[in-house]
Amino acid sequence: MLPRKNAGHVSPVLLVLLGFGFFVAAYNFLSLVMHRSATNGNEEVIAFHPVISVKKGVVNPKFHVALTATDGIYNKWQCRVMYYWYKKMKDMPGSDIGGFTRILHSGKPDNLVKEMPTIVVDPLPEGFDKGYAVLNRPWAFVQWLKKATIEEEYILMAEPDHIFVNPLPNLAVGENPAAFPFFYINPKENEKVVRKYYPEKQGPVTNIDPIGNSPVIIKKSTLVAIAPTWMNVSLRMKEDKETDKAFGWVLEMYGYAIASALHGVKHILRKDFMLQPPWDKEIENKFILHYTYGCDYNMKGELTYGKIGEWRFDKRSHLQGPPLRDLPLPPPGVPESVIRLVKSVNEASANIPNWYEI
């Protein structure tokens, strides 16, 4: 268990109120409020939120944006879009965004190192990832945390297909990281497999949060502790045929969730952290747009998911090169989130010099 810092200090002039003040501070810091919110499936996500008192005028610590990446064309155009919106949102009111690093785990520099802050780290030894490139992510963080000088106390672990749609404050609270809950990460449902890495002596599998490593805002010292365990657990999982079959493409996400629980770390679950079109239809007060799913519609504005639409945007349509500038907007009736996605890509491509030269 990582040690927690004190919730605050009592001023000498308030000694007369020490008993009451201590009670309130302790209650506010330790009380947990349980929120239930429906997911895209039939399950429920339980979010534990520490209740805290926020003093007026207190500025939250800034966080460093850390983006793991490869040197492939498909990955690079997404990084350019992400970095454009990082720069645009960084200094807006309400933002606690600090510095930025693209952690390039190709082992050699590419042509974007002059365009955005980049640190080059080594990929896993040949054959270790078994064709599952995401397995390089925890190893990349282990290396970066050892070699980089990071001024900020907190880190946002982000991905190339993230777009900031609102200024992002630091959602972490003290030692408690903030994370987005994924409905398809269900440790309880996969308890038999999970117990290979989280034995019963560690406690119930409900200690494991339904999350991946991104998006997560986490204290730097906490991530330094978790990252090697995250890497080792993920590698062990990939070696185990039963685990690999059970978790598939989300294996590394389970690796992070289990590693965090092994270190006694509980995350504040924030459904407003991120939206994922086409399923999340409105931007509202959410902060990051994740365009992992394809968006297919007919010209009536009706979703045709699973079938290529008359109008579509899918990042996988652009494996060999970036999207064309000035992509056509979707037809009337399509959700706000999909419209915002296309407009965001269009704005970035229009303003990034040499857009097609990657």
Coordinates of C-alpha atoms in Angstrom, one line a residue:
M1 CA 0.0 0.0 0.0
L2 CA 1.4 3.4 -0.9
P3 CA 1.5 5.8 2.0
R4 CA -0.9 8.7 2.1
K5 CA -0.1 12.2 2.9
N6 CA -2.0 14.2 5.6
A7 CA -5.1 16.0 4.4
G8 CA -3.8 19.3 5.6
H9 CA -2.4 21.3 8.6
V10 CA -4.2 23.1 11.4
S11 CA -3.2 26.7 11.9
P12 CA -2.1 27.6 15.4
V13 CA -4.8 30.3 15.6
L14 CA -7.3 27.6 15.1
L15 CA -6.1 25.3 18.0
V16 CA -9.3 26.0 19.8
L17 CA -11.1 24.2 17.0
L18 CA -8.6 21.4 16.7
G19 CA -10.9 18.6 17.7
F20 CA -13.7 19.6 15.3
G21 CA -11.3 20.5 12.5
F22 CA -9.5 17.3 12.7
F23 CA -12.7 15.3 12.6
V24 CA -13.9 17.2 9.5
A25 CA -10.6 16.8 7.7
A26 CA -10.3 13.1 8.5
Y27 CA -13.9 12.6 7.4
N28 CA -13.5 14.5 4.2
F29 CA -10.4 12.7 3.2
L30 CA -11.4 9.1 4.1
S31 CA -15.1 9.0 3.4
L32 CA -16.0 7.2 0.2
V33 CA -19.1 7.9 -1.8
M34 CA -20.3 5.2 -4.0
H35 CA -21.7 6.2 -7.4
R36 CA -23.4 3.8 -9.8
S37 CA -23.8 4.6 -13.4
A38 CA -25.0 2.5 -16.3
T39 CA -22.4 1.4 -18.9
N40 CA -22.9 0.5 -22.5
G41 CA -23.6 -3.1 -21.4
N42 CA -26.0 -4.4 -18.7
E43 CA -23.4 -4.2 -15.9
E44 CA -22.9 -1.3 -13.6
V45 CA -19.7 0.5 -12.8
I46 CA -19.1 1.4 -9.2
A47 CA -17.0 4.5 -8.8
F48 CA -15.4 5.3 -5.4
H49 CA -14.9 9.0 -5.0
P50 CA -12.9 10.4 -2.1
V51 CA -14.9 13.3 -0.7
I52 CA -12.6 16.3 -0.3
S53 CA -12.9 20.0 0.7
V54 CA -11.6 22.2 -2.1
K55 CA -10.4 25.6 -0.9
K56 CA -11.3 28.5 -3.0
G57 CA -8.4 29.8 -5.0
V58 CA -6.3 26.6 -4.6
V59 CA -4.7 25.6 -7.9
N60 CA -4.5 21.9 -8.7
P61 CA -1.0 20.6 -9.5
K62 CA -0.3 20.4 -13.2
F63 CA 0.1 17.0 -15.0
H64 CA 2.5 16.0 -17.7
V65 CA 1.0 14.4 -20.8
A66 CA 2.8 11.2 -21.8
L67 CA 1.9 9.7 -25.1
T68 CA 3.3 6.3 -26.1
A69 CA 3.8 5.8 -29.8
T70 CA 5.4 3.9 -32.7
D71 CA 7.0 5.2 -35.8
G72 CA 4.3 3.9 -38.1
I73 CA 2.5 6.3 -40.5
Y74 CA -0.9 5.3 -39.0
N75 CA 0.3 6.1 -35.5
K76 CA 2.1 9.3 -36.5
W77 CA -0.8 11.2 -38.1
Q78 CA -2.9 10.5 -34.9
C79 CA 0.0 11.8 -32.8
R80 CA 0.0 15.0 -34.8
V81 CA -3.7 15.5 -34.3
M82 CA -3.4 14.8 -30.6
Y83 CA -0.5 17.2 -30.2
Y84 CA -2.4 20.0 -32.1
W85 CA -5.3 19.8 -29.6
Y86 CA -2.9 19.5 -26.7
K87 CA -1.4 22.8 -27.6
K88 CA -4.8 24.4 -28.2
M89 CA -6.2 23.3 -24.8
K90 CA -3.1 23.6 -22.7
D91 CA -3.4 27.2 -21.5
M92 CA -7.2 27.6 -21.6
P93 CA -9.0 28.5 -18.4
G94 CA -9.7 25.4 -16.3
S95 CA -6.8 23.4 -17.7
D96 CA -4.1 21.8 -15.5
I97 CA -2.3 20.5 -18.5
G98 CA 1.5 20.8 -18.2
G99 CA 4.3 19.6 -20.4
F100 CA 4.1 16.9 -23.2
T101 CA 6.3 13.9 -24.2
R102 CA 5.8 11.5 -27.0
I103 CA 7.4 8.3 -25.8
L104 CA 8.6 6.7 -29.0
H105 CA 9.3 3.0 -28.4
S106 CA 10.8 2.3 -31.8
G107 CA 14.4 2.5 -30.6
K108 CA 15.3 5.3 -33.1
P109 CA 14.2 8.8 -33.8
D110 CA 11.7 9.6 -36.6
N111 CA 10.8 12.8 -38.5
L112 CA 8.4 14.0 -35.8
V113 CA 11.1 14.5 -33.1
K114 CA 11.5 18.1 -34.4
E115 CA 7.7 18.7 -34.4
M116 CA 6.8 17.6 -30.8
P117 CA 8.8 16.8 -27.6
T118 CA 9.9 13.2 -28.0
I119 CA 12.0 10.7 -26.0
V120 CA 13.2 7.6 -27.8
V121 CA 13.1 4.3 -25.8
D122 CA 13.8 0.7 -26.8
P123 CA 11.1 -1.7 -27.9
L124 CA 10.8 -5.1 -26.2
P125 CA 13.4 -7.6 -27.5
E126 CA 12.3 -9.2 -30.7
G127 CA 9.6 -11.8 -30.2
F128 CA 8.6 -10.7 -26.7
D129 CA 5.4 -9.0 -27.7
K130 CA 4.3 -12.0 -29.8
G131 CA 2.7 -9.6 -32.4
Y132 CA 0.9 -7.7 -29.6
A133 CA 2.5 -4.3 -30.1
V134 CA 0.7 -2.7 -27.1
L135 CA 2.8 -4.8 -24.8
N136 CA 5.6 -2.3 -25.5
R137 CA 3.6 0.4 -23.6
P138 CA 4.5 -0.6 -20.0
W139 CA 8.1 -1.2 -20.9
A140 CA 8.2 2.2 -22.6
F141 CA 6.9 3.9 -19.4
V142 CA 9.5 2.0 -17.2
Q143 CA 12.3 3.4 -19.4
W144 CA 10.9 6.9 -19.7
L145 CA 10.4 7.2 -15.9
K146 CA 14.0 6.3 -15.4
K147 CA 15.6 8.5 -18.0
A148 CA 13.4 11.6 -18.1
T149 CA 13.3 14.7 -16.0
I150 CA 9.6 15.4 -15.4
E151 CA 8.8 18.6 -13.6
E152 CA 5.1 17.9 -12.9
E153 CA 4.0 15.9 -9.9
Y154 CA 1.3 14.1 -11.9
I155 CA 1.2 12.3 -15.3
L156 CA -1.6 11.8 -17.8
M157 CA -1.1 8.5 -19.7
A158 CA -2.7 9.2 -23.1
E159 CA -2.9 7.6 -26.5
P160 CA -2.5 8.9 -30.1
D161 CA -6.3 8.6 -30.8
H162 CA -7.2 11.0 -28.0
I163 CA -8.5 14.5 -28.8
F164 CA -8.9 17.1 -26.0
V165 CA -12.4 18.5 -26.4
N166 CA -12.5 20.6 -23.2
P167 CA -9.8 22.0 -20.9
L168 CA -8.8 19.1 -18.7
P169 CA -8.3 19.7 -14.9
N170 CA -6.3 17.4 -12.7
L171 CA -8.9 14.9 -11.8
A172 CA -6.6 13.0 -9.4
V173 CA -7.0 13.6 -5.7
G174 CA -3.8 13.3 -3.6
E175 CA -2.6 9.7 -3.8
N176 CA -5.7 8.6 -5.6
P177 CA -5.3 8.5 -9.4
A178 CA -8.3 9.2 -11.7
A179 CA -9.2 6.8 -14.5
F180 CA -12.0 6.1 -17.0
P181 CA -14.0 2.9 -16.3
F182 CA -14.4 0.5 -19.2
F183 CA -17.5 -1.7 -19.2
Y184 CA -15.6 -4.6 -20.8
I185 CA -12.9 -4.8 -18.1
N186 CA -14.6 -7.1 -15.6
P187 CA -12.3 -8.8 -13.1
K188 CA -15.1 -10.5 -11.3
E189 CA -16.4 -12.1 -14.5
N190 CA -12.9 -13.4 -15.2
E191 CA -11.9 -14.3 -11.6
K192 CA -10.5 -17.7 -12.5
V193 CA -7.9 -16.2 -14.8
V194 CA -7.3 -13.1 -12.7
R195 CA -6.4 -15.2 -9.6
K196 CA -3.3 -16.4 -11.4
Y197 CA -1.9 -12.9 -10.9
Y198 CA -3.9 -11.6 -8.0
P199 CA -4.0 -14.4 -5.4
E200 CA -6.7 -14.7 -2.8
K201 CA -4.4 -13.5 0.0
Q202 CA -4.5 -10.1 -1.8
G203 CA -8.2 -9.8 -1.2
P204 CA -11.3 -9.8 -3.3
V205 CA -11.0 -9.3 -7.1
T206 CA -13.3 -6.3 -6.6
N207 CA -10.1 -4.5 -5.4
I208 CA -9.2 -4.4 -9.1
D209 CA -10.6 -1.4 -10.9
P210 CA -12.4 -1.8 -14.2
I211 CA -9.8 0.3 -16.1
G212 CA -6.8 0.4 -18.4
N213 CA -3.8 2.5 -18.2
S214 CA -5.3 5.3 -20.3
P215 CA -6.7 7.7 -19.7
V216 CA -5.3 7.9 -16.2
I217 CA -4.0 10.9 -14.2
I218 CA -1.6 9.5 -11.6
K219 CA 1.0 10.8 -9.2
K220 CA 4.5 10.3 -10.7
S221 CA 5.8 8.5 -7.6
T222 CA 2.8 6.1 -7.8
L223 CA 3.5 5.3 -11.4
V224 CA 7.2 4.7 -10.8
A225 CA 6.1 2.0 -8.3
I226 CA 3.4 0.4 -10.5
A227 CA 5.1 0.5 -13.9
P228 CA 7.6 -2.5 -13.4
T229 CA 4.8 -4.6 -12.0
W230 CA 2.5 -3.6 -14.8
M231 CA 5.2 -4.7 -17.3
N232 CA 5.9 -8.0 -15.6
V233 CA 2.3 -9.0 -15.1
S234 CA 1.5 -8.1 -18.7
L235 CA 4.4 -10.2 -20.0
R236 CA 3.3 -13.2 -17.8
M237 CA -0.2 -12.9 -19.1
K238 CA 0.9 -13.0 -22.7
E239 CA 2.9 -16.1 -22.1
D240 CA -0.1 -17.9 -20.6
K241 CA -2.4 -19.3 -23.3
E242 CA -5.5 -19.3 -21.2
T243 CA -5.0 -15.6 -20.2
D244 CA -4.1 -14.6 -23.7
K245 CA -7.3 -16.2 -25.0
A246 CA -9.5 -14.8 -22.3
F247 CA -8.3 -11.2 -22.5
G248 CA -7.2 -10.8 -26.1
W249 CA -6.6 -7.2 -27.2
V250 CA -7.4 -5.8 -23.7
L251 CA -4.7 -8.0 -22.0
E252 CA -2.4 -5.1 -21.3
M253 CA -5.3 -3.1 -19.8
Y254 CA -5.9 -5.9 -17.3
G255 CA -2.2 -5.9 -16.7
Y256 CA -2.3 -2.3 -15.5
A257 CA -5.5 -2.8 -13.5
I258 CA -4.1 -5.9 -11.6
A259 CA -0.7 -4.2 -11.1
S260 CA -2.4 -1.2 -9.5
A261 CA -4.4 -3.5 -7.1
L262 CA -1.2 -5.4 -6.2
H263 CA 0.2 -2.0 -5.0
G264 CA -3.0 -1.2 -3.1
V265 CA -3.9 1.7 -5.5
K266 CA -7.6 2.6 -6.0
H267 CA -8.6 4.9 -8.8
I268 CA -11.3 7.5 -8.8
L269 CA -13.6 6.4 -11.6
R270 CA -14.6 9.3 -13.8
K271 CA -17.0 8.5 -16.7
D272 CA -16.7 12.2 -17.7
F273 CA -13.0 11.7 -18.4
M274 CA -13.7 10.4 -21.9
L275 CA -16.3 9.9 -24.6
Q276 CA -16.2 7.3 -27.4
P277 CA -18.3 8.0 -30.5
P278 CA -20.5 6.8 -32.0
W279 CA -21.8 5.3 -28.7
D280 CA -21.4 8.4 -26.6
K281 CA -23.4 10.9 -28.5
E282 CA -22.9 14.2 -26.7
I283 CA -19.7 16.1 -25.7
E284 CA -21.3 17.8 -22.6
N285 CA -18.7 18.3 -20.0
K286 CA -16.4 15.5 -21.0
F287 CA -12.7 16.1 -21.6
I288 CA -11.2 13.6 -24.1
L289 CA -12.7 12.2 -27.3
H290 CA -11.4 8.6 -28.1
Y291 CA -12.0 7.6 -31.7
T292 CA -11.3 3.9 -31.4
Y293 CA -14.6 2.8 -33.0
G294 CA -15.6 3.2 -36.6
C295 CA -18.5 5.6 -37.3
D296 CA -20.7 4.4 -40.2
Y297 CA -24.0 6.0 -41.2
N298 CA -26.4 6.1 -44.0
M299 CA -27.5 9.4 -45.6
K300 CA -30.5 9.5 -43.2
G301 CA -28.1 9.8 -40.3
E302 CA -28.8 6.3 -39.1
L303 CA -26.0 4.3 -37.6
T304 CA -25.0 1.2 -39.6
Y305 CA -22.4 -0.2 -37.2
G306 CA -20.9 -3.4 -38.5
K307 CA -21.7 -2.5 -42.1
I308 CA -19.8 0.1 -44.1
G309 CA -21.9 3.2 -44.2
E310 CA -22.6 5.6 -47.1
W311 CA -20.8 8.1 -44.9
R312 CA -18.0 6.9 -42.6
F313 CA -15.1 7.9 -40.5
D314 CA -12.8 5.1 -39.2
K315 CA -9.2 5.7 -38.3
R316 CA -8.4 2.2 -39.8
S317 CA -9.3 3.5 -43.2
H318 CA -6.1 5.5 -43.0
L319 CA -3.4 2.9 -42.3
Q320 CA -1.2 3.9 -45.1
G321 CA -1.4 7.7 -44.8
P322 CA -3.2 10.6 -43.1
P323 CA -6.9 11.5 -43.9
L324 CA -7.4 14.0 -46.6
R325 CA -7.8 17.5 -45.6
D326 CA -11.4 18.9 -45.4
L327 CA -13.2 15.6 -44.9
P328 CA -16.9 15.8 -45.6
L329 CA -19.1 16.3 -42.6
P330 CA -21.6 13.6 -41.7
P331 CA -25.2 13.8 -42.8
P332 CA -27.9 15.5 -40.7
G333 CA -29.0 13.6 -37.7
V334 CA -25.6 12.2 -36.8
P335 CA -24.6 12.7 -33.1
E336 CA -22.7 15.8 -31.9
S337 CA -19.7 13.6 -30.9
V338 CA -19.2 12.3 -34.5
I339 CA -19.5 15.8 -35.9
R340 CA -16.9 17.1 -33.4
L341 CA -14.5 14.3 -34.2
V342 CA -14.5 15.1 -38.0
K343 CA -14.3 18.9 -37.4
S344 CA -11.4 18.3 -35.0
V345 CA -9.4 16.2 -37.5
N346 CA -10.2 18.8 -40.2
E347 CA -9.0 21.7 -38.1
A348 CA -5.8 19.9 -37.1
S349 CA -5.0 18.8 -40.7
A350 CA -5.7 22.3 -42.0
N351 CA -3.2 23.9 -39.6
I352 CA -0.4 21.3 -39.4
P353 CA 2.2 22.2 -42.1
N354 CA 3.2 19.4 -44.5
W355 CA 0.3 17.3 -43.4
Y356 CA 0.8 14.6 -46.0
E357 CA 4.6 14.4 -45.5
I358 CA 5.0 11.7 -42.8

